[in-house]
């Protein structure tokens, strides 16, 4: 099975109905405090647990969680209702890659607003990946901004075909935003070593490191920053140290 989450922007109040691949219909489930239902079907072996959370802390927005057990193959349809006009907007997410089968996806999806926790937590440096060979963004990287319209990702770092050591004491190419995050972590450690350990900037902390990375990022003059793919630009360690020493 898998889970699916709907996050509704306040002050809207959302509810939904369900149409199965076989044509069975679950009418609109009203939005009520702590509404929990288990939906079963006559011709489908699927079971759906539906959990309405009207105020999800700390954001204060509504969340609807759907858990699917033995989901039937085919197209599932969900109609979302909002009692407020115009709607404040909502987002629906499926689990990330490797946590869901490749055949489960939205037919009409949006690649933006796909940066999720923990990358959008404060005050982390959320990192996307790009290919240093041609300065292209890594196609499978999540895109911003987050659902609260805060700038995520913050920075882009090398993350495609990066040669790195393995657990078997060999070297192999790695690709992904995790690779880019490791690259960024190493640069952050260098900056803290220079500032705190060597005494050049004793008050430098992780928030300061993040801000210096943002200010020193390399930016394409043909693009507007920040943007949903590159954040504030490409990580530039040399420019970061130039600004630190100026």
Coordinates of C-alpha atoms in Angstrom, one line a residue:
X1 CA 0.0 0.0 0.0
X2 CA 0.9 3.7 0.2
X3 CA -0.3 6.9 1.7
X4 CA -1.3 10.3 0.2
X5 CA -1.6 13.6 2.0
X6 CA -3.7 16.7 1.2
X7 CA -2.6 20.0 2.8
X8 CA -5.1 22.8 2.6
X9 CA -4.2 26.4 3.0
X10 CA -6.1 28.2 5.7
X11 CA -8.8 29.5 6.1
X12 CA -10.3 27.1 3.6
X13 CA -11.9 23.8 4.8
X14 CA -11.6 20.9 2.4
X15 CA -13.3 17.6 2.0
X16 CA -13.2 14.9 -0.8
X17 CA -15.0 12.0 -2.5
X18 CA -13.5 8.9 -4.1
X19 CA -14.2 7.1 -7.4
X20 CA -12.4 3.7 -7.7
X21 CA -11.0 2.2 -11.0
X22 CA -14.0 -0.2 -11.0
X23 CA -16.5 2.7 -10.7
X24 CA -17.4 2.3 -7.1
X25 CA -18.1 5.7 -5.4
X26 CA -17.6 7.0 -1.9
X27 CA -19.7 10.2 -1.5
X28 CA -18.2 13.4 -0.2
X29 CA -16.8 12.8 3.3
X30 CA -17.7 15.9 5.4
X31 CA -14.9 17.9 7.0
X32 CA -15.3 17.5 10.8
X33 CA -12.9 17.6 13.7
X34 CA -11.1 14.3 14.0
X35 CA -13.1 12.7 11.3
X36 CA -11.8 9.1 10.7
X37 CA -13.3 6.6 8.3
X38 CA -12.3 3.3 6.8
X39 CA -13.6 3.0 3.3
X40 CA -14.2 -0.5 1.8
X41 CA -15.7 -1.6 -1.5
X42 CA -17.8 -4.4 -2.9
X43 CA -15.7 -5.2 -6.0
X44 CA -12.4 -3.8 -4.9
X45 CA -10.1 -5.4 -2.3
X46 CA -8.8 -2.0 -1.4
X47 CA -9.2 -0.5 2.0
X48 CA -8.6 3.2 2.5
X49 CA -8.2 4.8 6.0
X50 CA -9.2 8.5 5.8
X51 CA -8.1 10.8 8.6
X52 CA -9.2 14.5 8.7
X53 CA -7.0 16.8 10.9
X54 CA -8.6 20.2 10.8
X55 CA -5.7 22.0 12.4
X56 CA -2.3 20.5 12.0
X57 CA 0.3 22.0 14.2
X58 CA 2.6 24.0 14.0
X59 CA 1.4 25.3 10.6
X60 CA -2.2 25.5 11.6
X61 CA -3.5 24.3 8.2
X62 CA -5.8 21.4 7.5
X63 CA -4.4 17.9 6.6
X64 CA -6.2 14.9 5.1
X65 CA -4.3 11.6 5.3
X66 CA -5.3 8.7 3.1
X67 CA -3.7 5.3 3.7
X68 CA -4.3 2.7 0.9
X69 CA -4.1 -1.1 1.6
X70 CA -4.1 -3.5 -1.3
X71 CA -4.8 -0.7 -3.8
X72 CA -6.5 -1.9 -7.0
X73 CA -4.6 -1.0 -10.3
X74 CA -6.1 1.6 -12.5
X75 CA -7.1 5.3 -12.2
X76 CA -8.3 6.5 -8.8
X77 CA -10.2 9.8 -8.9
X78 CA -10.6 12.3 -6.0
X79 CA -12.8 15.3 -6.1
X80 CA -11.8 18.0 -3.6
X81 CA -14.4 20.4 -2.2
X82 CA -13.8 23.8 -0.5
X83 CA -16.6 25.6 1.4
X84 CA -14.8 28.9 0.8
X85 CA -14.9 30.8 -2.4
X86 CA -12.4 31.6 -3.8
X87 CA -10.3 28.7 -2.6
X88 CA -7.1 29.4 -0.6
X89 CA -5.5 26.5 -2.5
X90 CA -4.2 23.0 -1.6
X91 CA -1.5 20.5 -2.4
X92 CA -1.5 16.7 -2.5
X93 CA 1.6 14.6 -2.2
X94 CA 2.5 11.0 -2.7
X95 CA 5.6 9.4 -1.0
X96 CA 9.0 10.2 -2.6
X97 CA 10.8 7.9 -5.0
X98 CA 11.9 4.5 -3.6
X99 CA 9.0 4.7 -1.0
X100 CA 6.3 4.0 -3.6
X101 CA 6.1 1.8 -6.7
X102 CA 7.1 3.5 -10.0
X103 CA 3.6 2.9 -11.4
X104 CA 1.9 5.0 -8.8
X105 CA 1.7 8.7 -9.8
X106 CA -0.5 11.7 -10.5
X107 CA -1.8 11.9 -14.0
X108 CA -1.9 15.7 -13.9
X109 CA 1.1 16.5 -11.7
X110 CA 3.1 19.7 -11.0
X111 CA 6.9 19.4 -10.6
X112 CA 7.0 22.5 -8.5
X113 CA 6.3 22.6 -4.7
X114 CA 7.9 19.2 -4.3
X115 CA 10.5 20.1 -1.7
X116 CA 9.4 18.4 1.5
X117 CA 10.7 17.8 5.1
X118 CA 13.3 17.7 6.3
X119 CA 14.6 19.9 3.5
X120 CA 12.2 22.7 4.2
X121 CA 12.9 22.9 8.0
X122 CA 14.4 26.0 9.5
X123 CA 17.2 26.9 9.4
X124 CA 18.6 24.1 7.2
X125 CA 20.3 24.7 3.9
X126 CA 18.2 22.8 1.4
X127 CA 20.3 21.8 -1.6
X128 CA 19.4 20.8 -5.1
X129 CA 21.8 19.0 -7.5
X130 CA 23.2 20.1 -10.9
X131 CA 25.5 18.6 -13.5
X132 CA 28.9 20.4 -13.5
X133 CA 29.5 19.0 -17.0
X134 CA 26.9 21.2 -18.7
X135 CA 25.5 23.3 -15.8
X136 CA 22.1 21.7 -16.1
X137 CA 19.8 21.0 -13.2
X138 CA 19.4 17.4 -12.1
X139 CA 16.1 16.4 -13.6
X140 CA 14.9 14.3 -10.7
X141 CA 15.5 16.9 -8.1
X142 CA 12.6 18.3 -6.1
X143 CA 11.6 21.9 -6.9
X144 CA 10.4 24.8 -4.8
X145 CA 9.1 26.8 -3.5
X146 CA 7.6 25.1 -0.4
X147 CA 3.8 25.2 0.1
X148 CA 4.2 28.3 2.3
X149 CA 6.0 30.0 -0.6
X150 CA 9.3 30.1 1.2
X151 CA 12.4 29.8 -0.9
X152 CA 13.4 26.2 -1.2
X153 CA 15.9 24.9 -2.4
X154 CA 18.4 27.5 -1.1
X155 CA 21.3 26.5 -3.2
X156 CA 22.5 24.2 -6.0
X157 CA 25.6 22.0 -5.7
X158 CA 27.3 19.3 -7.8
X159 CA 25.3 16.1 -7.7
X160 CA 25.5 14.3 -11.0
X161 CA 28.1 11.5 -11.6
X162 CA 30.3 12.6 -8.6
X163 CA 33.1 10.2 -8.0
X164 CA 33.2 9.3 -4.3
X165 CA 34.5 6.5 -2.0
X166 CA 32.3 3.5 -1.2
X167 CA 32.0 1.2 1.8
X168 CA 34.1 -1.4 0.0
X169 CA 37.1 1.0 -0.2
X170 CA 36.6 1.7 -3.9
X171 CA 35.4 4.7 -5.9
X172 CA 32.1 4.9 -7.8
X173 CA 29.9 7.6 -9.4
X174 CA 27.0 8.9 -7.3
X175 CA 24.0 11.0 -8.4
X176 CA 21.3 12.8 -6.5
X177 CA 20.5 15.6 -4.1
X178 CA 22.0 13.6 -1.3
X179 CA 25.3 13.8 -3.1
X180 CA 24.9 17.5 -3.5
X181 CA 24.1 17.9 0.2
X182 CA 27.3 16.0 1.1
X183 CA 29.3 18.3 -1.1
X184 CA 27.7 21.3 0.6
X185 CA 28.3 19.9 4.1
X186 CA 32.0 19.6 3.4
X187 CA 32.1 23.2 2.3
X188 CA 30.2 24.3 5.4
X189 CA 32.7 22.4 7.6
X190 CA 35.6 24.2 5.8
X191 CA 33.9 27.6 6.5
X192 CA 33.4 26.8 10.2
X193 CA 36.9 25.5 10.5
X194 CA 38.3 28.7 9.0
X195 CA 36.1 31.0 11.0
X196 CA 35.8 29.3 14.4
X197 CA 38.7 26.8 14.8
X198 CA 41.3 29.1 13.2
X199 CA 39.8 32.1 14.9
X200 CA 39.2 34.3 11.9
X201 CA 35.4 34.6 12.6
X202 CA 34.6 33.2 16.0
X203 CA 31.0 34.1 15.9
X204 CA 30.3 32.3 12.6
X205 CA 27.4 29.8 13.1
X206 CA 25.4 27.5 10.8
X207 CA 22.9 30.3 10.0
X208 CA 25.8 32.5 9.0
X209 CA 27.2 29.8 6.8
X210 CA 23.9 29.4 5.0
X211 CA 23.6 33.2 4.5
X212 CA 27.2 33.5 3.1
X213 CA 26.5 30.6 0.7
X214 CA 23.4 32.4 -0.5
X215 CA 25.2 35.8 -1.0
X216 CA 28.2 34.3 -2.7
X217 CA 26.3 31.9 -5.1
X218 CA 27.0 32.1 -8.8
X219 CA 24.0 33.3 -10.7
X220 CA 23.0 33.2 -14.4
X221 CA 22.3 36.8 -15.6
X222 CA 19.5 35.4 -17.8
X223 CA 17.6 34.0 -14.9
X224 CA 15.6 35.6 -12.1
X225 CA 16.6 34.7 -8.5
X226 CA 15.5 33.1 -6.3
X227 CA 13.7 30.6 -8.5
X228 CA 12.0 27.2 -8.0
X229 CA 14.8 25.1 -9.6
X230 CA 18.1 26.8 -8.6
X231 CA 17.1 28.7 -5.4
X232 CA 19.6 31.5 -5.0
X233 CA 22.1 30.0 -7.4
X234 CA 25.1 27.7 -7.7
X235 CA 27.3 27.2 -4.6
X236 CA 30.7 29.0 -5.1
X237 CA 33.2 28.2 -2.4
X238 CA 35.9 30.6 -3.7
X239 CA 33.5 33.5 -3.7
X240 CA 32.2 32.6 -0.3
X241 CA 35.7 32.8 1.2
X242 CA 36.3 36.1 -0.7
X243 CA 33.2 37.6 1.0
X244 CA 34.1 36.1 4.4
X245 CA 37.5 37.8 4.2
X246 CA 36.3 41.2 2.9

